[in-house]
């Protein structure tokens, strides 16, 4: 398989450290708020990577952290712990906040058919691991204590900027707007451990050889990864915004600690955008999977929309794009569910089509080409239905689009969508927005759905299939 490696800036042949086995680590959510659909796009990208590796026969072990302490409002050690911000907002304890948003995260994660990694570990559950690493970094002079906190000294490394190829002046310059931390020898150094000297009112504190304190953000991923996956990691995933400083710092501290190369392939997903730019949690209303559902959309249609574009390309989210994805997916499922169960699977044809599907995925996870293979298969009159069914079911191990959902379930999805639009039209009429109400009626008519207004309310009929 070929994947793009941020470390080398090339699409490369993937060769695991140990033959046939893959140790995969992906950064998890910061549980101070709901995950928005941009975050979810990132996890869908990781899910496709994870499932493709398994589909190709690798024995994959995957770990993911849950950030429930230490991630400050600025990625470069300034501001407040995000959990503290949430506590003030919601008047709850840090652990109550973490539990609530971790549960909410996994509800949405599963709704888009993401597979839960073998290991999911909250940052707060691995403190001894961080203390072990930091102790050694201090002993070996890679870290220093200043103002009660512990910082990693980036001047001790020749190749600190290996992931970004940035020269240090450029990066420090880019951070000029960030509050300076006078405890740091160099503003580009990063925190490994905070003590109360930095944040007096921090709720979560642990004893350490350096006094009561709590971990910096980056150390959790190195600690959790090494604890569960060992000293050699094959692939580390995240979003492009994690490249610097988060992953840069993970590499620095892990390799200084281990004394050898830590992770061979760095995998990064591009962002989901809305009309104003990168979708983010700090932008007011958070667009979640549950909101999409409330608007009448199937979360799997969002997954389908994501698979239609490459993970290394930015993707613009609009409801129109989602609507289109929902319609295409419904049609696709309808077609698949109309396949008969007659005949026998032709293994030669099966292998040929599977090879094409694999080829698309092996080419840096080209999911839109993989979907094109599915369309080609469904159109191919020379292939019998049994073979088609068998291939679709095989492809869906990776795509996870519930392609075999029963026809009436597909119909019920359509029903939900139309009923939601009827409700929206009713609301528009109530607000005297007749333009919008007519638009909804006309749009549905173009799709072959005629609305019928009666005294009891509005129903609909399907006039073309
Ligand atoms: P957070 O919960 O804020 O730590 O973010 C979780 C993950 O979502 C990180 O790995 C980010 O890189 C990723 N992410 C954040 N915003 C977006 C976005 N708009 N599109 C795609 N991924 C994102
Ligand atoms: Zn991480």
PDB file of N, CA, C and O in Angstrom, residues 55 332-346 349-350 353 374 377-378 380 383-397 403-407:
ATOM      1  N   UNK A  55      -8.332  -4.821   5.890  1.00  0.00           N
ATOM      2  CA  UNK A  55      -8.831  -5.431   4.651  1.00  0.00           C
ATOM      3  C   UNK A  55      -7.672  -6.051   3.864  1.00  0.00           C
ATOM      4  O   UNK A  55      -7.805  -7.074   3.223  1.00  0.00           O
ATOM      5  N   UNK A 332     -28.152   4.606  -4.547  1.00  0.00           N
ATOM      6  CA  UNK A 332     -27.178   3.512  -4.563  1.00  0.00           C
ATOM      7  C   UNK A 332     -27.702   2.316  -3.769  1.00  0.00           C
ATOM      8  O   UNK A 332     -27.681   1.169  -4.229  1.00  0.00           O
ATOM      9  N   UNK A 333     -28.228   2.604  -2.603  1.00  0.00           N
ATOM     10  CA  UNK A 333     -28.736   1.521  -1.750  1.00  0.00           C
ATOM     11  C   UNK A 333     -29.939   0.841  -2.383  1.00  0.00           C
ATOM     12  O   UNK A 333     -30.104  -0.366  -2.279  1.00  0.00           O
ATOM     13  N   UNK A 334     -30.763   1.652  -3.012  1.00  0.00           N
ATOM     14  CA  UNK A 334     -31.955   1.115  -3.658  1.00  0.00           C
ATOM     15  C   UNK A 334     -31.537   0.113  -4.727  1.00  0.00           C
ATOM     16  O   UNK A 334     -32.079  -0.981  -4.834  1.00  0.00           O
ATOM     17  N   UNK A 335     -30.541   0.524  -5.490  1.00  0.00           N
ATOM     18  CA  UNK A 335     -30.049  -0.330  -6.567  1.00  0.00           C
ATOM     19  C   UNK A 335     -29.478  -1.624  -5.977  1.00  0.00           C
ATOM     20  O   UNK A 335     -29.759  -2.717  -6.468  1.00  0.00           O
ATOM     21  N   UNK A 336     -28.704  -1.496  -4.939  1.00  0.00           N
ATOM     22  CA  UNK A 336     -28.076  -2.670  -4.320  1.00  0.00           C
ATOM     23  C   UNK A 336     -29.131  -3.602  -3.743  1.00  0.00           C
ATOM     24  O   UNK A 336     -29.062  -4.819  -3.903  1.00  0.00           O
ATOM     25  N   UNK A 337     -30.142  -3.020  -3.135  1.00  0.00           N
ATOM     26  CA  UNK A 337     -31.166  -3.861  -2.520  1.00  0.00           C
ATOM     27  C   UNK A 337     -32.120  -4.477  -3.527  1.00  0.00           C
ATOM     28  O   UNK A 337     -32.891  -5.357  -3.179  1.00  0.00           O
ATOM     29  N   UNK A 338     -32.039  -3.998  -4.786  1.00  0.00           N
ATOM     30  CA  UNK A 338     -32.876  -4.645  -5.803  1.00  0.00           C
ATOM     31  C   UNK A 338     -32.134  -5.802  -6.473  1.00  0.00           C
ATOM     32  O   UNK A 338     -32.694  -6.505  -7.306  1.00  0.00           O
ATOM     33  N   UNK A 339     -30.890  -6.022  -6.087  1.00  0.00           N
ATOM     34  CA  UNK A 339     -30.138  -7.148  -6.665  1.00  0.00           C
ATOM     35  C   UNK A 339     -30.766  -8.444  -6.171  1.00  0.00           C
ATOM     36  O   UNK A 339     -31.097  -8.556  -4.987  1.00  0.00           O
ATOM     37  N   UNK A 340     -30.907  -9.396  -7.072  1.00  0.00           N
ATOM     38  CA  UNK A 340     -31.516 -10.662  -6.640  1.00  0.00           C
ATOM     39  C   UNK A 340     -30.472 -11.514  -5.929  1.00  0.00           C
ATOM     40  O   UNK A 340     -29.276 -11.205  -5.962  1.00  0.00           O
ATOM     41  N   UNK A 341     -30.948 -12.557  -5.288  1.00  0.00           N
ATOM     42  CA  UNK A 341     -30.002 -13.438  -4.586  1.00  0.00           C
ATOM     43  C   UNK A 341     -29.716 -14.683  -5.424  1.00  0.00           C
ATOM     44  O   UNK A 341     -29.079 -15.614  -4.955  1.00  0.00           O
ATOM     45  N   UNK A 342     -30.200 -14.650  -6.679  1.00  0.00           N
ATOM     46  CA  UNK A 342     -30.018 -15.836  -7.533  1.00  0.00           C
ATOM     47  C   UNK A 342     -28.574 -15.984  -7.992  1.00  0.00           C
ATOM     48  O   UNK A 342     -27.808 -15.037  -7.969  1.00  0.00           O
ATOM     49  N   UNK A 343     -28.272 -17.157  -8.438  1.00  0.00           N
ATOM     50  CA  UNK A 343     -26.975 -17.406  -9.079  1.00  0.00           C
ATOM     51  C   UNK A 343     -25.857 -17.694  -8.092  1.00  0.00           C
ATOM     52  O   UNK A 343     -26.059 -17.674  -6.877  1.00  0.00           O
ATOM     53  N   UNK A 344     -24.715 -17.956  -8.665  1.00  0.00           N
ATOM     54  CA  UNK A 344     -23.559 -18.276  -7.830  1.00  0.00           C
ATOM     55  C   UNK A 344     -22.481 -17.229  -8.012  1.00  0.00           C
ATOM     56  O   UNK A 344     -22.373 -16.628  -9.080  1.00  0.00           O
ATOM     57  N   UNK A 345     -21.688 -17.058  -6.998  1.00  0.00           N
ATOM     58  CA  UNK A 345     -20.622 -16.061  -7.090  1.00  0.00           C
ATOM     59  C   UNK A 345     -19.552 -16.569  -8.065  1.00  0.00           C
ATOM     60  O   UNK A 345     -19.080 -17.697  -7.957  1.00  0.00           O
ATOM     61  N   UNK A 346     -19.215 -15.717  -9.019  1.00  0.00           N
ATOM     62  CA  UNK A 346     -18.159 -16.046  -9.978  1.00  0.00           C
ATOM     63  C   UNK A 346     -16.833 -15.558  -9.377  1.00  0.00           C
ATOM     64  O   UNK A 346     -16.577 -14.352  -9.301  1.00  0.00           O
ATOM     65  N   UNK A 349     -14.489 -13.174 -11.453  1.00  0.00           N
ATOM     66  CA  UNK A 349     -14.985 -11.786 -11.541  1.00  0.00           C
ATOM     67  C   UNK A 349     -14.833 -11.108 -10.175  1.00  0.00           C
ATOM     68  O   UNK A 349     -14.435  -9.941 -10.082  1.00  0.00           O
ATOM     69  N   UNK A 350     -15.146 -11.863  -9.128  1.00  0.00           N
ATOM     70  CA  UNK A 350     -15.015 -11.318  -7.765  1.00  0.00           C
ATOM     71  C   UNK A 350     -13.588 -10.812  -7.543  1.00  0.00           C
ATOM     72  O   UNK A 350     -13.370  -9.676  -7.117  1.00  0.00           O
ATOM     73  N   UNK A 353     -12.732  -7.588  -9.616  1.00  0.00           N
ATOM     74  CA  UNK A 353     -13.288  -6.341  -9.073  1.00  0.00           C
ATOM     75  C   UNK A 353     -12.666  -5.977  -7.724  1.00  0.00           C
ATOM     76  O   UNK A 353     -12.414  -4.817  -7.424  1.00  0.00           O
ATOM     77  N   UNK A 374     -17.237   0.673  -7.321  1.00  0.00           N
ATOM     78  CA  UNK A 374     -18.557   0.176  -6.914  1.00  0.00           C
ATOM     79  C   UNK A 374     -19.623   0.534  -7.962  1.00  0.00           C
ATOM     80  O   UNK A 374     -20.433  -0.316  -8.354  1.00  0.00           O
ATOM     81  N   UNK A 377     -19.181  -1.568 -11.053  1.00  0.00           N
ATOM     82  CA  UNK A 377     -19.668  -2.934 -10.805  1.00  0.00           C
ATOM     83  C   UNK A 377     -21.185  -3.005 -10.960  1.00  0.00           C
ATOM     84  O   UNK A 377     -21.710  -3.899 -11.624  1.00  0.00           O
ATOM     85  N   UNK A 378     -21.875  -2.042 -10.350  1.00  0.00           N
ATOM     86  CA  UNK A 378     -23.340  -2.099 -10.380  1.00  0.00           C
ATOM     87  C   UNK A 378     -23.891  -1.930 -11.791  1.00  0.00           C
ATOM     88  O   UNK A 378     -24.954  -2.437 -12.116  1.00  0.00           O
ATOM     89  N   UNK A 380     -22.323  -2.996 -14.511  1.00  0.00           N
ATOM     90  CA  UNK A 380     -21.750  -4.011 -15.402  1.00  0.00           C
ATOM     91  C   UNK A 380     -22.729  -5.175 -15.620  1.00  0.00           C
ATOM     92  O   UNK A 380     -22.912  -6.032 -14.745  1.00  0.00           O
ATOM     93  N   UNK A 383     -21.896  -9.009 -15.104  1.00  0.00           N
ATOM     94  CA  UNK A 383     -21.688  -9.617 -13.783  1.00  0.00           C
ATOM     95  C   UNK A 383     -23.037 -10.020 -13.188  1.00  0.00           C
ATOM     96  O   UNK A 383     -23.982  -9.217 -13.184  1.00  0.00           O
ATOM     97  N   UNK A 384     -23.127 -11.257 -12.678  1.00  0.00           N
ATOM     98  CA  UNK A 384     -24.426 -11.664 -12.123  1.00  0.00           C
ATOM     99  C   UNK A 384     -24.663 -11.053 -10.738  1.00  0.00           C
ATOM    100  O   UNK A 384     -23.734 -10.567 -10.084  1.00  0.00           O
ATOM    101  N   UNK A 385     -25.946 -11.086 -10.313  1.00  0.00           N
ATOM    102  CA  UNK A 385     -26.329 -10.407  -9.069  1.00  0.00           C
ATOM    103  C   UNK A 385     -25.643 -10.996  -7.839  1.00  0.00           C
ATOM    104  O   UNK A 385     -25.277 -10.267  -6.917  1.00  0.00           O
ATOM    105  N   UNK A 386     -25.471 -12.307  -7.817  1.00  0.00           N
ATOM    106  CA  UNK A 386     -24.853 -12.928  -6.633  1.00  0.00           C
ATOM    107  C   UNK A 386     -23.424 -12.413  -6.451  1.00  0.00           C
ATOM    108  O   UNK A 386     -22.991 -12.109  -5.336  1.00  0.00           O
ATOM    109  N   UNK A 387     -22.715 -12.285  -7.572  1.00  0.00           N
ATOM    110  CA  UNK A 387     -21.334 -11.783  -7.503  1.00  0.00           C
ATOM    111  C   UNK A 387     -21.334 -10.318  -7.077  1.00  0.00           C
ATOM    112  O   UNK A 387     -20.509  -9.896  -6.258  1.00  0.00           O
ATOM    113  N   UNK A 388     -22.286  -9.587  -7.616  1.00  0.00           N
ATOM    114  CA  UNK A 388     -22.381  -8.173  -7.234  1.00  0.00           C
ATOM    115  C   UNK A 388     -22.632  -8.041  -5.742  1.00  0.00           C
ATOM    116  O   UNK A 388     -21.969  -7.263  -5.048  1.00  0.00           O
ATOM    117  N   UNK A 389     -23.572  -8.828  -5.241  1.00  0.00           N
ATOM    118  CA  UNK A 389     -23.897  -8.752  -3.807  1.00  0.00           C
ATOM    119  C   UNK A 389     -22.672  -9.058  -2.947  1.00  0.00           C
ATOM    120  O   UNK A 389     -22.382  -8.374  -1.975  1.00  0.00           O
ATOM    121  N   UNK A 390     -21.996 -10.090  -3.357  1.00  0.00           N
ATOM    122  CA  UNK A 390     -20.855 -10.519  -2.580  1.00  0.00           C
ATOM    123  C   UNK A 390     -19.750  -9.444  -2.573  1.00  0.00           C
ATOM    124  O   UNK A 390     -19.111  -9.176  -1.543  1.00  0.00           O
ATOM    125  N   UNK A 391     -19.558  -8.811  -3.722  1.00  0.00           N
ATOM    126  CA  UNK A 391     -18.542  -7.747  -3.800  1.00  0.00           C
ATOM    127  C   UNK A 391     -18.950  -6.520  -2.986  1.00  0.00           C
ATOM    128  O   UNK A 391     -18.132  -5.943  -2.268  1.00  0.00           O
ATOM    129  N   UNK A 392     -20.229  -6.167  -3.086  1.00  0.00           N
ATOM    130  CA  UNK A 392     -20.692  -4.984  -2.340  1.00  0.00           C
ATOM    131  C   UNK A 392     -20.474  -5.216  -0.848  1.00  0.00           C
ATOM    132  O   UNK A 392     -19.996  -4.342  -0.121  1.00  0.00           O
ATOM    133  N   UNK A 393     -20.800  -6.417  -0.421  1.00  0.00           N
ATOM    134  CA  UNK A 393     -20.658  -6.691   1.008  1.00  0.00           C
ATOM    135  C   UNK A 393     -19.180  -6.656   1.423  1.00  0.00           C
ATOM    136  O   UNK A 393     -18.821  -6.157   2.498  1.00  0.00           O
ATOM    137  N   UNK A 394     -18.312  -7.110   0.544  1.00  0.00           N
ATOM    138  CA  UNK A 394     -16.882  -7.044   0.824  1.00  0.00           C
ATOM    139  C   UNK A 394     -16.395  -5.581   0.868  1.00  0.00           C
ATOM    140  O   UNK A 394     -15.708  -5.169   1.800  1.00  0.00           O
ATOM    141  N   UNK A 395     -16.788  -4.788  -0.109  1.00  0.00           N
ATOM    142  CA  UNK A 395     -16.357  -3.378  -0.149  1.00  0.00           C
ATOM    143  C   UNK A 395     -16.845  -2.630   1.101  1.00  0.00           C
ATOM    144  O   UNK A 395     -16.176  -1.739   1.614  1.00  0.00           O
ATOM    145  N   UNK A 396     -18.038  -3.020   1.549  1.00  0.00           N
ATOM    146  CA  UNK A 396     -18.615  -2.279   2.676  1.00  0.00           C
ATOM    147  C   UNK A 396     -17.879  -2.542   4.002  1.00  0.00           C
ATOM    148  O   UNK A 396     -18.070  -1.812   4.970  1.00  0.00           O
ATOM    149  N   UNK A 397     -17.014  -3.556   4.012  1.00  0.00           N
ATOM    150  CA  UNK A 397     -16.175  -3.756   5.211  1.00  0.00           C
ATOM    151  C   UNK A 397     -15.294  -2.525   5.435  1.00  0.00           C
ATOM    152  O   UNK A 397     -14.967  -2.181   6.553  1.00  0.00           O
ATOM    153  N   UNK A 403     -24.535  -0.503   3.125  1.00  0.00           N
ATOM    154  CA  UNK A 403     -25.078  -0.594   1.773  1.00  0.00           C
ATOM    155  C   UNK A 403     -26.203  -1.612   1.642  1.00  0.00           C
ATOM    156  O   UNK A 403     -27.003  -1.543   0.722  1.00  0.00           O
ATOM    157  N   UNK A 404     -26.259  -2.536   2.584  1.00  0.00           N
ATOM    158  CA  UNK A 404     -27.300  -3.559   2.500  1.00  0.00           C
ATOM    159  C   UNK A 404     -28.501  -3.282   3.380  1.00  0.00           C
ATOM    160  O   UNK A 404     -29.255  -4.175   3.692  1.00  0.00           O
ATOM    161  N   UNK A 405     -28.637  -2.049   3.790  1.00  0.00           N
ATOM    162  CA  UNK A 405     -29.800  -1.747   4.596  1.00  0.00           C
ATOM    163  C   UNK A 405     -31.039  -2.082   3.767  1.00  0.00           C
ATOM    164  O   UNK A 405     -31.061  -1.843   2.562  1.00  0.00           O
ATOM    165  N   UNK A 406     -32.044  -2.657   4.398  1.00  0.00           N
ATOM    166  CA  UNK A 406     -33.232  -3.098   3.668  1.00  0.00           C
ATOM    167  C   UNK A 406     -33.923  -1.944   2.950  1.00  0.00           C
ATOM    168  O   UNK A 406     -33.840  -0.801   3.384  1.00  0.00           O
ATOM    169  N   UNK A 407     -34.620  -2.298   1.897  1.00  0.00           N
ATOM    170  CA  UNK A 407     -35.251  -1.271   1.075  1.00  0.00           C
ATOM    171  C   UNK A 407     -36.210  -0.401   1.883  1.00  0.00           C
ATOM    172  O   UNK A 407     -36.239   0.809   1.749  1.00  0.00           O
TER     173      UNK A 407
END
